[in-house]
CSV table of C-alpha atoms in Angstrom, one decimal:
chain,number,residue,atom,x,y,z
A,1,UNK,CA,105.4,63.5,-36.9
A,2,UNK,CA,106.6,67.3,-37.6
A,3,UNK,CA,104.1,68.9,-40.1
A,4,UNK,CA,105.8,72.0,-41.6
A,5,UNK,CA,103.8,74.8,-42.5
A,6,UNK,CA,104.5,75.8,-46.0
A,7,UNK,CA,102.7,78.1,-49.0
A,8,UNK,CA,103.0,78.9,-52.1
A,9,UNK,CA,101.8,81.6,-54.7
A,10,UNK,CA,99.9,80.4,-58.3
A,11,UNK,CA,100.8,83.9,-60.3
A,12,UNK,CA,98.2,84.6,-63.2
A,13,UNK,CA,99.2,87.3,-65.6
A,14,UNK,CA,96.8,89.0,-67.9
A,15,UNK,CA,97.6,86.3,-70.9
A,16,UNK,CA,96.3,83.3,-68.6
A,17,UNK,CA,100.3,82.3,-68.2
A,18,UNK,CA,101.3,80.7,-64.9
A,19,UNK,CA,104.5,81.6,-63.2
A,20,UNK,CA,106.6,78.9,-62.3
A,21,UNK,CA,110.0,78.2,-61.1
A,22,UNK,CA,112.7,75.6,-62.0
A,23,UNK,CA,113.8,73.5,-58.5
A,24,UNK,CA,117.1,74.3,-57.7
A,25,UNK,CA,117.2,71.6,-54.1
A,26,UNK,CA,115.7,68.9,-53.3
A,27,UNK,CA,112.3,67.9,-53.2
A,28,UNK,CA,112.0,67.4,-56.9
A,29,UNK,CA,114.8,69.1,-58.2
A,30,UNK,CA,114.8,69.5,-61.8
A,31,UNK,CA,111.3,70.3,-61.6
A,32,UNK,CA,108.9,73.1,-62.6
A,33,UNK,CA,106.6,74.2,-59.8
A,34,UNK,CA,104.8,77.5,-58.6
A,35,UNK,CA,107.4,79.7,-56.1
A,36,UNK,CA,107.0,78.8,-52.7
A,37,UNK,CA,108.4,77.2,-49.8
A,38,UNK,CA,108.8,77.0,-45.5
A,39,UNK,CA,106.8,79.4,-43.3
A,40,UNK,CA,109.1,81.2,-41.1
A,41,UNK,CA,108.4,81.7,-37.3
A,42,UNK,CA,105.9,84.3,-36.7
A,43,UNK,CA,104.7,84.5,-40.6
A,44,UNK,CA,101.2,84.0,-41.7
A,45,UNK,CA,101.0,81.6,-44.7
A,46,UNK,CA,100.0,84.7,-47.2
A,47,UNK,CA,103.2,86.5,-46.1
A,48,UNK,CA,105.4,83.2,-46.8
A,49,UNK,CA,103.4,82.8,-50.3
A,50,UNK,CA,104.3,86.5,-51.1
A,51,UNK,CA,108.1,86.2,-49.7
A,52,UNK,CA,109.0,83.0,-51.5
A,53,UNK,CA,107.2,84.1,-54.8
A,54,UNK,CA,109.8,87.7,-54.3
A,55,UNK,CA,112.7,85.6,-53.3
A,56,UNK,CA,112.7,83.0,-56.3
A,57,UNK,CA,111.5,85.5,-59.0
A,58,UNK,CA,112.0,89.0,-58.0
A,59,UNK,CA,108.3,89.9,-58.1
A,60,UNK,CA,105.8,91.2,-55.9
A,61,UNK,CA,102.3,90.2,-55.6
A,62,UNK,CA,99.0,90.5,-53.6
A,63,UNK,CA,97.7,87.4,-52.5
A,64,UNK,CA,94.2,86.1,-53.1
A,65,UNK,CA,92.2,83.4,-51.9
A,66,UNK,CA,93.6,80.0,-50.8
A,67,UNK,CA,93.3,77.5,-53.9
A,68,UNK,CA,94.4,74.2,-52.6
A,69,UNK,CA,96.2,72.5,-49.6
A,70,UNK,CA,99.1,69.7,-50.4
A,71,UNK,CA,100.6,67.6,-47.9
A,72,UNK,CA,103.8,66.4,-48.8
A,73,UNK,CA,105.9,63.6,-47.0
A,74,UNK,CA,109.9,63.9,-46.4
A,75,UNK,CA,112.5,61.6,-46.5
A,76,UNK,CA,113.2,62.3,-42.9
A,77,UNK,CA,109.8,62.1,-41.8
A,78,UNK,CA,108.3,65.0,-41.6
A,79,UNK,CA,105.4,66.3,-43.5
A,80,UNK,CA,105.0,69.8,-45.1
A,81,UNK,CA,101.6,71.4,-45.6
A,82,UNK,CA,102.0,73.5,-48.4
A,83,UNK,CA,98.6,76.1,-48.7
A,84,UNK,CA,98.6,77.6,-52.1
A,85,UNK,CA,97.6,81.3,-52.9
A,86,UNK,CA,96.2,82.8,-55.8
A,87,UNK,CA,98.5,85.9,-56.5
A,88,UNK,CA,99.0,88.5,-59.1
A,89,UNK,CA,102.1,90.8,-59.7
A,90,UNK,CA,102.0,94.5,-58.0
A,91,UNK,CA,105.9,95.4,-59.2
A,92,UNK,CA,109.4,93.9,-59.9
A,93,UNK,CA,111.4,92.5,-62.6
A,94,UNK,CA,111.7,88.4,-63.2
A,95,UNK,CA,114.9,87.3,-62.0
A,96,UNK,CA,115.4,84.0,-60.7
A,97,UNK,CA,116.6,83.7,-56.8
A,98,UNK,CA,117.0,81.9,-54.1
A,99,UNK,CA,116.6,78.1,-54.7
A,100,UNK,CA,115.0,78.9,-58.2
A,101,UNK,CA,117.2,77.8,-61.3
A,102,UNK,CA,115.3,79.3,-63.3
A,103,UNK,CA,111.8,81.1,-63.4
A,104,UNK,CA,109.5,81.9,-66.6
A,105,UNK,CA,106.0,82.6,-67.6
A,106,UNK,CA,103.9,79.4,-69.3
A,107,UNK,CA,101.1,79.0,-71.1
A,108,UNK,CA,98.8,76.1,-70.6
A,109,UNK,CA,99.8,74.5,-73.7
A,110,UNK,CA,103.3,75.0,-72.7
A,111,UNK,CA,102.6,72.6,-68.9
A,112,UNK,CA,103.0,69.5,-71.7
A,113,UNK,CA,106.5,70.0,-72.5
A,114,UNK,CA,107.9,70.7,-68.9
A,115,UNK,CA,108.8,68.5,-65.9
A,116,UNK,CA,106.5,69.6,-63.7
A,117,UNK,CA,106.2,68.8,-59.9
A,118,UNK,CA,104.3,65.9,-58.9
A,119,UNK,CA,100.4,66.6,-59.7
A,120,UNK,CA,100.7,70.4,-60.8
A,121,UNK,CA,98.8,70.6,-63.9
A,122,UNK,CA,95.7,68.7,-61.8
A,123,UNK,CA,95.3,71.5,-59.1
A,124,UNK,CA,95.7,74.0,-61.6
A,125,UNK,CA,92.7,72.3,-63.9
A,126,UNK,CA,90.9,71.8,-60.2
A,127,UNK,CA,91.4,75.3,-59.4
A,128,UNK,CA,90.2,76.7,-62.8
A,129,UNK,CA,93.7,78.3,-63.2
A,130,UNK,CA,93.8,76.3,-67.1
A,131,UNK,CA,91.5,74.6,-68.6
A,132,UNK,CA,91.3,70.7,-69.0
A,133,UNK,CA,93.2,69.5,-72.1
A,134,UNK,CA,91.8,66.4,-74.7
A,135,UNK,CA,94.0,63.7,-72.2
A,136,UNK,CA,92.8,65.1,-69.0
């Protein structure tokens, strides 16, 4: 079985909002999720987090410490293993890109109302990044 190395970044601002993007392609299309994606050849996983969070919003950020690993299965097989970054904005203006529909800050209280990729709000409550609601 491939495994696909993959990362991500979780961008905090100063208000405690999380940056996330709306799925343009497949997996989860439709679906809110922190910018992120494939590591190309060559590319450490922090210079992937920090080149898909410029790509699909049009910022830049520094990279932090690794919050969580995710391993996610394909419908052709393969597996991606998608290392996620804390991260925080250096410069740029928020502009969706790439495969991002759409990209926005949101505040915890905010994660509710969104489709949100599969198990989201649990790392971020795992990490620390928000705080547990009354149903979690």
């Amino acid at each position: 079985m491939e495994i696909v190395p993959a990362a991500s970044a979780v961008i905090v601002d100063d208000q405690g909002r999380v940056l996330l993007v709306l799925r343009g392609h497949e997996p989860q299309k439709g679906r809110w999720s922190v910018p992120g994606g494939s590591a190309e050849p060559g590319e450490t996983l922090e210079e992937t987090a920090a080149r898909e969070a410029f790509e699909e919003t049009g910022v830049r950020v520094r990279i932090g410490r690794e919050l969580w690993t995710v391993t996610l299965p394909t419908a052709d097989g393969r597996l991606y293993e998608v290392h996620d970054f804390a991260a925080t904005v250096i410069d740029g203006t928020l502009t969706p890109g790439d495969d991002a529909a759409d990209a926005r800050w949101v505040t915890a209280a905010e994660l509710d109302e969104l489709p949100l990729t599969a198990g989201l709000k649990d790392y971020f409550i795992g990490a620390g990044i928000i705080p547990p609601g009354p149903g979690d």
